[in-house]
């Protein structure tokens, strides 16, 4: 009887929501580890030690960056892992954070106009994720659950702050890049002031296990964790506004720019579900072949998402 009721509810929800097919499916020459994009470019950091740059209008590859191979502990050459990609606010520079030999980290900058690749530094610091704050400052998260800010003009780190005492997983910047939400294996979220590293808040609530994905819009943070829990928190009150449980690990979550909707990987079929803030299911986005690595709102009605197999652009409204 319970199975019949569950099946009936599933059918009702399926008809109540709109199934959305991909507007565009974009493939790269190898599996995709990281993604960066703006109005001009869609850029993939690939597992074969290359970074492929595509035109955002034609989706054609216009340039490929070949990163150096590195030796593993056996002395064999292996592809250089890409940990982060980001495009500077002026659209001129691509940031590439990679792993080098002996688990060191390299920061490269690639000029998107002249196609010149420059290594900025090699460090033993366990940098895991990087994002431009402005055209000359870069914010990093470290495996040790620390955060740091690097100034390209001064050629130095301005601070290093311990966000918590767990293993770092990810961070998300708010849209004006003044605050960062830090996630780790605890499931809690730390809010950091980017300019000085000051810890503004620690939010502990519905998420009880490792944070897998975050997004940060205005005063709201969405947290998807490995206990399949997804929550939207108001950072001013530290309380959750929305709580729900997915049917699969929520490897990717996102908030819309106007905070009208949110999106998440919902199930093992790699479907993306889009809900309003009353938790009404609006859309099911169906088309990914593998678990997601990221979901981003381009605007209120357009989403870009990616897995290791493909990048997909979606229109929520015709």
mmCIF file with all atom_site columns, N, CA and C in Angstrom, residues 143-199:
data_model
loop_
_atom_site.group_PDB
_atom_site.id
_atom_site.type_symbol
_atom_site.label_atom_id
_atom_site.label_alt_id
_atom_site.label_comp_id
_atom_site.label_asym_id
_atom_site.label_entity_id
_atom_site.label_seq_id
_atom_site.pdbx_PDB_ins_code
_atom_site.Cartn_x
_atom_site.Cartn_y
_atom_site.Cartn_z
_atom_site.occupancy
_atom_site.B_iso_or_equiv
_atom_site.pdbx_formal_charge
_atom_site.auth_seq_id
_atom_site.auth_comp_id
_atom_site.auth_asym_id
_atom_site.auth_atom_id
_atom_site.pdbx_PDB_model_num
ATOM 1   N N  . UNK A 1 143 ? 43.253 23.248 2.628  1.00 0.00 ? 143 UNK A N  1
ATOM 2   C CA . UNK A 1 143 ? 42.807 21.962 3.147  1.00 0.00 ? 143 UNK A CA 1
ATOM 3   C C  . UNK A 1 143 ? 42.719 21.970 4.669  1.00 0.00 ? 143 UNK A C  1
ATOM 4   N N  . UNK A 1 144 ? 43.550 22.769 5.318  1.00 0.00 ? 144 UNK A N  1
ATOM 5   C CA . UNK A 1 144 ? 43.625 22.859 6.777  1.00 0.00 ? 144 UNK A CA 1
ATOM 6   C C  . UNK A 1 144 ? 42.495 23.686 7.385  1.00 0.00 ? 144 UNK A C  1
ATOM 7   N N  . UNK A 1 145 ? 41.495 24.029 6.595  1.00 0.00 ? 145 UNK A N  1
ATOM 8   C CA . UNK A 1 145 ? 40.343 24.836 7.043  1.00 0.00 ? 145 UNK A CA 1
ATOM 9   C C  . UNK A 1 145 ? 40.749 26.278 7.345  1.00 0.00 ? 145 UNK A C  1
ATOM 10  N N  . UNK A 1 146 ? 41.781 26.728 6.651  1.00 0.00 ? 146 UNK A N  1
ATOM 11  C CA . UNK A 1 146 ? 42.197 28.125 6.740  1.00 0.00 ? 146 UNK A CA 1
ATOM 12  C C  . UNK A 1 146 ? 41.814 28.849 5.455  1.00 0.00 ? 146 UNK A C  1
ATOM 13  N N  . UNK A 1 147 ? 41.773 30.167 5.530  1.00 0.00 ? 147 UNK A N  1
ATOM 14  C CA . UNK A 1 147 ? 41.566 30.996 4.344  1.00 0.00 ? 147 UNK A CA 1
ATOM 15  C C  . UNK A 1 147 ? 42.662 32.055 4.303  1.00 0.00 ? 147 UNK A C  1
ATOM 16  N N  . UNK A 1 148 ? 42.970 32.514 3.092  1.00 0.00 ? 148 UNK A N  1
ATOM 17  C CA . UNK A 1 148 ? 44.017 33.509 2.937  1.00 0.00 ? 148 UNK A CA 1
ATOM 18  C C  . UNK A 1 148 ? 43.727 34.393 1.735  1.00 0.00 ? 148 UNK A C  1
ATOM 19  N N  . UNK A 1 149 ? 44.273 35.587 1.749  1.00 0.00 ? 149 UNK A N  1
ATOM 20  C CA . UNK A 1 149 ? 44.079 36.559 0.662  1.00 0.00 ? 149 UNK A CA 1
ATOM 21  C C  . UNK A 1 149 ? 45.440 36.940 0.104  1.00 0.00 ? 149 UNK A C  1
ATOM 22  N N  . UNK A 1 150 ? 45.601 36.796 -1.213 1.00 0.00 ? 150 UNK A N  1
ATOM 23  C CA . UNK A 1 150 ? 46.875 37.094 -1.870 1.00 0.00 ? 150 UNK A CA 1
ATOM 24  C C  . UNK A 1 150 ? 46.728 38.349 -2.723 1.00 0.00 ? 150 UNK A C  1
ATOM 25  N N  . UNK A 1 151 ? 47.723 39.240 -2.627 1.00 0.00 ? 151 UNK A N  1
ATOM 26  C CA . UNK A 1 151 ? 47.743 40.464 -3.423 1.00 0.00 ? 151 UNK A CA 1
ATOM 27  C C  . UNK A 1 151 ? 48.776 40.332 -4.536 1.00 0.00 ? 151 UNK A C  1
ATOM 28  N N  . UNK A 1 152 ? 48.308 40.389 -5.783 1.00 0.00 ? 152 UNK A N  1
ATOM 29  C CA . UNK A 1 152 ? 49.208 40.227 -6.925 1.00 0.00 ? 152 UNK A CA 1
ATOM 30  C C  . UNK A 1 152 ? 50.177 41.386 -7.069 1.00 0.00 ? 152 UNK A C  1
ATOM 31  N N  . UNK A 1 153 ? 49.745 42.588 -6.696 1.00 0.00 ? 153 UNK A N  1
ATOM 32  C CA . UNK A 1 153 ? 50.625 43.761 -6.801 1.00 0.00 ? 153 UNK A CA 1
ATOM 33  C C  . UNK A 1 153 ? 51.724 43.725 -5.743 1.00 0.00 ? 153 UNK A C  1
ATOM 34  N N  . UNK A 1 154 ? 51.349 43.367 -4.516 1.00 0.00 ? 154 UNK A N  1
ATOM 35  C CA . UNK A 1 154 ? 52.330 43.309 -3.430 1.00 0.00 ? 154 UNK A CA 1
ATOM 36  C C  . UNK A 1 154 ? 53.099 41.991 -3.410 1.00 0.00 ? 154 UNK A C  1
ATOM 37  N N  . UNK A 1 155 ? 52.593 40.999 -4.177 1.00 0.00 ? 155 UNK A N  1
ATOM 38  C CA . UNK A 1 155 ? 53.227 39.683 -4.275 1.00 0.00 ? 155 UNK A CA 1
ATOM 39  C C  . UNK A 1 155 ? 53.391 39.017 -2.908 1.00 0.00 ? 155 UNK A C  1
ATOM 40  N N  . UNK A 1 156 ? 52.298 39.059 -2.133 1.00 0.00 ? 156 UNK A N  1
ATOM 41  C CA . UNK A 1 156 ? 52.338 38.418 -0.817 1.00 0.00 ? 156 UNK A CA 1
ATOM 42  C C  . UNK A 1 156 ? 50.925 38.117 -0.329 1.00 0.00 ? 156 UNK A C  1
ATOM 43  N N  . UNK A 1 157 ? 50.860 37.178 0.633  1.00 0.00 ? 157 UNK A N  1
ATOM 44  C CA . UNK A 1 157 ? 49.609 36.884 1.316  1.00 0.00 ? 157 UNK A CA 1
ATOM 45  C C  . UNK A 1 157 ? 49.386 37.944 2.388  1.00 0.00 ? 157 UNK A C  1
ATOM 46  N N  . UNK A 1 158 ? 48.191 38.487 2.443  1.00 0.00 ? 158 UNK A N  1
ATOM 47  C CA . UNK A 1 158 ? 47.895 39.574 3.379  1.00 0.00 ? 158 UNK A CA 1
ATOM 48  C C  . UNK A 1 158 ? 47.495 39.061 4.753  1.00 0.00 ? 158 UNK A C  1
ATOM 49  N N  . UNK A 1 159 ? 46.893 37.875 4.807  1.00 0.00 ? 159 UNK A N  1
ATOM 50  C CA . UNK A 1 159 ? 46.559 37.245 6.088  1.00 0.00 ? 159 UNK A CA 1
ATOM 51  C C  . UNK A 1 159 ? 46.325 35.761 5.857  1.00 0.00 ? 159 UNK A C  1
ATOM 52  N N  . UNK A 1 160 ? 46.337 35.019 6.946  1.00 0.00 ? 160 UNK A N  1
ATOM 53  C CA . UNK A 1 160 ? 45.892 33.626 6.936  1.00 0.00 ? 160 UNK A CA 1
ATOM 54  C C  . UNK A 1 160 ? 45.131 33.384 8.224  1.00 0.00 ? 160 UNK A C  1
ATOM 55  N N  . UNK A 1 161 ? 43.874 32.943 8.111  1.00 0.00 ? 161 UNK A N  1
ATOM 56  C CA . UNK A 1 161 ? 42.984 32.813 9.259  1.00 0.00 ? 161 UNK A CA 1
ATOM 57  C C  . UNK A 1 161 ? 42.431 31.399 9.322  1.00 0.00 ? 161 UNK A C  1
ATOM 58  N N  . UNK A 1 162 ? 42.366 30.859 10.544 1.00 0.00 ? 162 UNK A N  1
ATOM 59  C CA . UNK A 1 162 ? 41.778 29.545 10.762 1.00 0.00 ? 162 UNK A CA 1
ATOM 60  C C  . UNK A 1 162 ? 40.268 29.687 10.866 1.00 0.00 ? 162 UNK A C  1
ATOM 61  N N  . UNK A 1 163 ? 39.546 29.162 9.874  1.00 0.00 ? 163 UNK A N  1
ATOM 62  C CA . UNK A 1 163 ? 38.086 29.280 9.886  1.00 0.00 ? 163 UNK A CA 1
ATOM 63  C C  . UNK A 1 163 ? 37.466 28.317 10.899 1.00 0.00 ? 163 UNK A C  1
ATOM 64  N N  . UNK A 1 164 ? 38.032 27.105 10.995 1.00 0.00 ? 164 UNK A N  1
ATOM 65  C CA . UNK A 1 164 ? 37.567 26.096 11.937 1.00 0.00 ? 164 UNK A CA 1
ATOM 66  C C  . UNK A 1 164 ? 38.640 25.021 12.031 1.00 0.00 ? 164 UNK A C  1
ATOM 67  N N  . UNK A 1 165 ? 38.339 23.926 12.724 1.00 0.00 ? 165 UNK A N  1
ATOM 68  C CA . UNK A 1 165 ? 39.369 22.916 12.987 1.00 0.00 ? 165 UNK A CA 1
ATOM 69  C C  . UNK A 1 165 ? 39.091 21.598 12.283 1.00 0.00 ? 165 UNK A C  1
ATOM 70  N N  . UNK A 1 166 ? 38.425 21.670 11.141 1.00 0.00 ? 166 UNK A N  1
ATOM 71  C CA . UNK A 1 166 ? 38.081 20.464 10.385 1.00 0.00 ? 166 UNK A CA 1
ATOM 72  C C  . UNK A 1 166 ? 38.855 20.442 9.066  1.00 0.00 ? 166 UNK A C  1
ATOM 73  N N  . UNK A 1 167 ? 38.438 19.593 8.140  1.00 0.00 ? 167 UNK A N  1
ATOM 74  C CA . UNK A 1 167 ? 39.044 19.546 6.808  1.00 0.00 ? 167 UNK A CA 1
ATOM 75  C C  . UNK A 1 167 ? 38.174 20.368 5.874  1.00 0.00 ? 167 UNK A C  1
ATOM 76  N N  . UNK A 1 168 ? 38.782 21.321 5.196  1.00 0.00 ? 168 UNK A N  1
ATOM 77  C CA . UNK A 1 168 ? 38.077 22.215 4.275  1.00 0.00 ? 168 UNK A CA 1
ATOM 78  C C  . UNK A 1 168 ? 37.445 21.434 3.127  1.00 0.00 ? 168 UNK A C  1
ATOM 79  N N  . UNK A 1 169 ? 36.267 21.888 2.682  1.00 0.00 ? 169 UNK A N  1
ATOM 80  C CA . UNK A 1 169 ? 35.659 21.278 1.501  1.00 0.00 ? 169 UNK A CA 1
ATOM 81  C C  . UNK A 1 169 ? 35.437 22.287 0.381  1.00 0.00 ? 169 UNK A C  1
ATOM 82  N N  . UNK A 1 170 ? 34.842 23.440 0.673  1.00 0.00 ? 170 UNK A N  1
ATOM 83  C CA . UNK A 1 170 ? 34.584 24.412 -0.381 1.00 0.00 ? 170 UNK A CA 1
ATOM 84  C C  . UNK A 1 170 ? 34.255 25.770 0.223  1.00 0.00 ? 170 UNK A C  1
ATOM 85  N N  . UNK A 1 171 ? 34.194 26.787 -0.613 1.00 0.00 ? 171 UNK A N  1
ATOM 86  C CA . UNK A 1 171 ? 33.681 28.087 -0.172 1.00 0.00 ? 171 UNK A CA 1
ATOM 87  C C  . UNK A 1 171 ? 32.888 28.715 -1.304 1.00 0.00 ? 171 UNK A C  1
ATOM 88  N N  . UNK A 1 172 ? 32.081 29.706 -0.950 1.00 0.00 ? 172 UNK A N  1
ATOM 89  C CA . UNK A 1 172 ? 31.341 30.501 -1.933 1.00 0.00 ? 172 UNK A CA 1
ATOM 90  C C  . UNK A 1 172 ? 31.413 31.958 -1.520 1.00 0.00 ? 172 UNK A C  1
ATOM 91  N N  . UNK A 1 173 ? 31.601 32.834 -2.506 1.00 0.00 ? 173 UNK A N  1
ATOM 92  C CA . UNK A 1 173 ? 31.597 34.277 -2.267 1.00 0.00 ? 173 UNK A CA 1
ATOM 93  C C  . UNK A 1 173 ? 30.213 34.841 -2.506 1.00 0.00 ? 173 UNK A C  1
ATOM 94  N N  . UNK A 1 174 ? 29.854 35.887 -1.753 1.00 0.00 ? 174 UNK A N  1
ATOM 95  C CA . UNK A 1 174 ? 28.644 36.609 -2.135 1.00 0.00 ? 174 UNK A CA 1
ATOM 96  C C  . UNK A 1 174 ? 28.916 37.361 -3.431 1.00 0.00 ? 174 UNK A C  1
ATOM 97  N N  . UNK A 1 175 ? 27.876 37.868 -4.064 1.00 0.00 ? 175 UNK A N  1
ATOM 98  C CA . UNK A 1 175 ? 28.033 38.410 -5.412 1.00 0.00 ? 175 UNK A CA 1
ATOM 99  C C  . UNK A 1 175 ? 28.903 39.658 -5.468 1.00 0.00 ? 175 UNK A C  1
ATOM 100 N N  . UNK A 1 176 ? 28.969 40.414 -4.376 1.00 0.00 ? 176 UNK A N  1
ATOM 101 C CA . UNK A 1 176 ? 29.827 41.611 -4.363 1.00 0.00 ? 176 UNK A CA 1
ATOM 102 C C  . UNK A 1 176 ? 31.214 41.296 -3.822 1.00 0.00 ? 176 UNK A C  1
ATOM 103 N N  . UNK A 1 177 ? 31.451 40.038 -3.463 1.00 0.00 ? 177 UNK A N  1
ATOM 104 C CA . UNK A 1 177 ? 32.769 39.521 -3.072 1.00 0.00 ? 177 UNK A CA 1
ATOM 105 C C  . UNK A 1 177 ? 33.336 40.199 -1.830 1.00 0.00 ? 177 UNK A C  1
ATOM 106 N N  . UNK A 1 178 ? 32.461 40.536 -0.908 1.00 0.00 ? 178 UNK A N  1
ATOM 107 C CA . UNK A 1 178 ? 32.896 41.105 0.373  1.00 0.00 ? 178 UNK A CA 1
ATOM 108 C C  . UNK A 1 178 ? 32.900 40.078 1.487  1.00 0.00 ? 178 UNK A C  1
ATOM 109 N N  . UNK A 1 179 ? 32.131 39.000 1.310  1.00 0.00 ? 179 UNK A N  1
ATOM 110 C CA . UNK A 1 179 ? 32.046 37.948 2.325  1.00 0.00 ? 179 UNK A CA 1
ATOM 111 C C  . UNK A 1 179 ? 32.189 36.584 1.655  1.00 0.00 ? 179 UNK A C  1
ATOM 112 N N  . UNK A 1 180 ? 32.675 35.621 2.437  1.00 0.00 ? 180 UNK A N  1
ATOM 113 C CA . UNK A 1 180 ? 32.806 34.246 1.959  1.00 0.00 ? 180 UNK A CA 1
ATOM 114 C C  . UNK A 1 180 ? 32.143 33.302 2.943  1.00 0.00 ? 180 UNK A C  1
ATOM 115 N N  . UNK A 1 181 ? 31.442 32.294 2.420  1.00 0.00 ? 181 UNK A N  1
ATOM 116 C CA . UNK A 1 181 ? 30.890 31.222 3.236  1.00 0.00 ? 181 UNK A CA 1
ATOM 117 C C  . UNK A 1 181 ? 31.820 30.018 3.104  1.00 0.00 ? 181 UNK A C  1
ATOM 118 N N  . UNK A 1 182 ? 32.308 29.508 4.228  1.00 0.00 ? 182 UNK A N  1
ATOM 119 C CA . UNK A 1 182 ? 33.295 28.432 4.242  1.00 0.00 ? 182 UNK A CA 1
ATOM 120 C C  . UNK A 1 182 ? 32.626 27.150 4.715  1.00 0.00 ? 182 UNK A C  1
ATOM 121 N N  . UNK A 1 183 ? 32.797 26.069 3.936  1.00 0.00 ? 183 UNK A N  1
ATOM 122 C CA . UNK A 1 183 ? 32.260 24.774 4.315  1.00 0.00 ? 183 UNK A CA 1
ATOM 123 C C  . UNK A 1 183 ? 33.366 23.767 4.550  1.00 0.00 ? 183 UNK A C  1
ATOM 124 N N  . UNK A 1 184 ? 33.119 22.828 5.480  1.00 0.00 ? 184 UNK A N  1
ATOM 125 C CA . UNK A 1 184 ? 34.107 21.797 5.778  1.00 0.00 ? 184 UNK A CA 1
ATOM 126 C C  . UNK A 1 184 ? 33.390 20.511 6.172  1.00 0.00 ? 184 UNK A C  1
ATOM 127 N N  . UNK A 1 185 ? 34.119 19.566 6.758  1.00 0.00 ? 185 UNK A N  1
ATOM 128 C CA . UNK A 1 185 ? 33.534 18.264 7.061  1.00 0.00 ? 185 UNK A CA 1
ATOM 129 C C  . UNK A 1 185 ? 32.554 18.301 8.236  1.00 0.00 ? 185 UNK A C  1
ATOM 130 N N  . UNK A 1 186 ? 32.455 19.422 8.940  1.00 0.00 ? 186 UNK A N  1
ATOM 131 C CA . UNK A 1 186 ? 31.538 19.527 10.081 1.00 0.00 ? 186 UNK A CA 1
ATOM 132 C C  . UNK A 1 186 ? 30.096 19.745 9.659  1.00 0.00 ? 186 UNK A C  1
ATOM 133 N N  . UNK A 1 187 ? 29.887 20.319 8.447  1.00 0.00 ? 187 UNK A N  1
ATOM 134 C CA . UNK A 1 187 ? 28.553 20.679 7.997  1.00 0.00 ? 187 UNK A CA 1
ATOM 135 C C  . UNK A 1 187 ? 28.138 22.085 8.380  1.00 0.00 ? 187 UNK A C  1
ATOM 136 N N  . UNK A 1 188 ? 28.860 22.704 9.292  1.00 0.00 ? 188 UNK A N  1
ATOM 137 C CA . UNK A 1 188 ? 28.564 24.101 9.645  1.00 0.00 ? 188 UNK A CA 1
ATOM 138 C C  . UNK A 1 188 ? 29.144 25.039 8.601  1.00 0.00 ? 188 UNK A C  1
ATOM 139 N N  . UNK A 1 189 ? 28.671 26.280 8.596  1.00 0.00 ? 189 UNK A N  1
ATOM 140 C CA . UNK A 1 189 ? 29.136 27.287 7.636  1.00 0.00 ? 189 UNK A CA 1
ATOM 141 C C  . UNK A 1 189 ? 29.714 28.468 8.408  1.00 0.00 ? 189 UNK A C  1
ATOM 142 N N  . UNK A 1 190 ? 30.904 28.865 8.025  1.00 0.00 ? 190 UNK A N  1
ATOM 143 C CA . UNK A 1 190 ? 31.540 30.021 8.617  1.00 0.00 ? 190 UNK A CA 1
ATOM 144 C C  . UNK A 1 190 ? 31.475 31.202 7.639  1.00 0.00 ? 190 UNK A C  1
ATOM 145 N N  . UNK A 1 191 ? 31.078 32.368 8.126  1.00 0.00 ? 191 UNK A N  1
ATOM 146 C CA . UNK A 1 191 ? 31.006 33.566 7.295  1.00 0.00 ? 191 UNK A CA 1
ATOM 147 C C  . UNK A 1 191 ? 32.224 34.434 7.607  1.00 0.00 ? 191 UNK A C  1
ATOM 148 N N  . UNK A 1 192 ? 33.004 34.716 6.570  1.00 0.00 ? 192 UNK A N  1
ATOM 149 C CA . UNK A 1 192 ? 34.270 35.427 6.705  1.00 0.00 ? 192 UNK A CA 1
ATOM 150 C C  . UNK A 1 192 ? 34.197 36.755 5.964  1.00 0.00 ? 192 UNK A C  1
ATOM 151 N N  . UNK A 1 193 ? 34.727 37.811 6.579  1.00 0.00 ? 193 UNK A N  1
ATOM 152 C CA . UNK A 1 193 ? 34.896 39.083 5.874  1.00 0.00 ? 193 UNK A CA 1
ATOM 153 C C  . UNK A 1 193 ? 36.178 39.002 5.046  1.00 0.00 ? 193 UNK A C  1
ATOM 154 N N  . UNK A 1 194 ? 36.042 39.159 3.752  1.00 0.00 ? 194 UNK A N  1
ATOM 155 C CA . UNK A 1 194 ? 37.152 38.869 2.845  1.00 0.00 ? 194 UNK A CA 1
ATOM 156 C C  . UNK A 1 194 ? 38.329 39.817 3.033  1.00 0.00 ? 194 UNK A C  1
ATOM 157 N N  . UNK A 1 195 ? 38.086 41.089 3.266  1.00 0.00 ? 195 UNK A N  1
ATOM 158 C CA . UNK A 1 195 ? 39.178 42.069 3.283  1.00 0.00 ? 195 UNK A CA 1
ATOM 159 C C  . UNK A 1 195 ? 40.165 41.856 4.427  1.00 0.00 ? 195 UNK A C  1
ATOM 160 N N  . UNK A 1 196 ? 39.698 41.254 5.544  1.00 0.00 ? 196 UNK A N  1
ATOM 161 C CA . UNK A 1 196 ? 40.592 41.091 6.687  1.00 0.00 ? 196 UNK A CA 1
ATOM 162 C C  . UNK A 1 196 ? 40.565 39.703 7.321  1.00 0.00 ? 196 UNK A C  1
ATOM 163 N N  . UNK A 1 197 ? 39.709 38.810 6.828  1.00 0.00 ? 197 UNK A N  1
ATOM 164 C CA . UNK A 1 197 ? 39.646 37.462 7.363  1.00 0.00 ? 197 UNK A CA 1
ATOM 165 C C  . UNK A 1 197 ? 38.867 37.319 8.655  1.00 0.00 ? 197 UNK A C  1
ATOM 166 N N  . UNK A 1 198 ? 38.188 38.360 9.070  1.00 0.00 ? 198 UNK A N  1
ATOM 167 C CA . UNK A 1 198 ? 37.422 38.317 10.322 1.00 0.00 ? 198 UNK A CA 1
ATOM 168 C C  . UNK A 1 198 ? 36.257 37.337 10.209 1.00 0.00 ? 198 UNK A C  1
ATOM 169 N N  . UNK A 1 199 ? 36.107 36.486 11.219 1.00 0.00 ? 199 UNK A N  1
ATOM 170 C CA . UNK A 1 199 ? 34.991 35.539 11.256 1.00 0.00 ? 199 UNK A CA 1
ATOM 171 C C  . UNK A 1 199 ? 33.764 36.264 11.791 1.00 0.00 ? 199 UNK A C  1
#
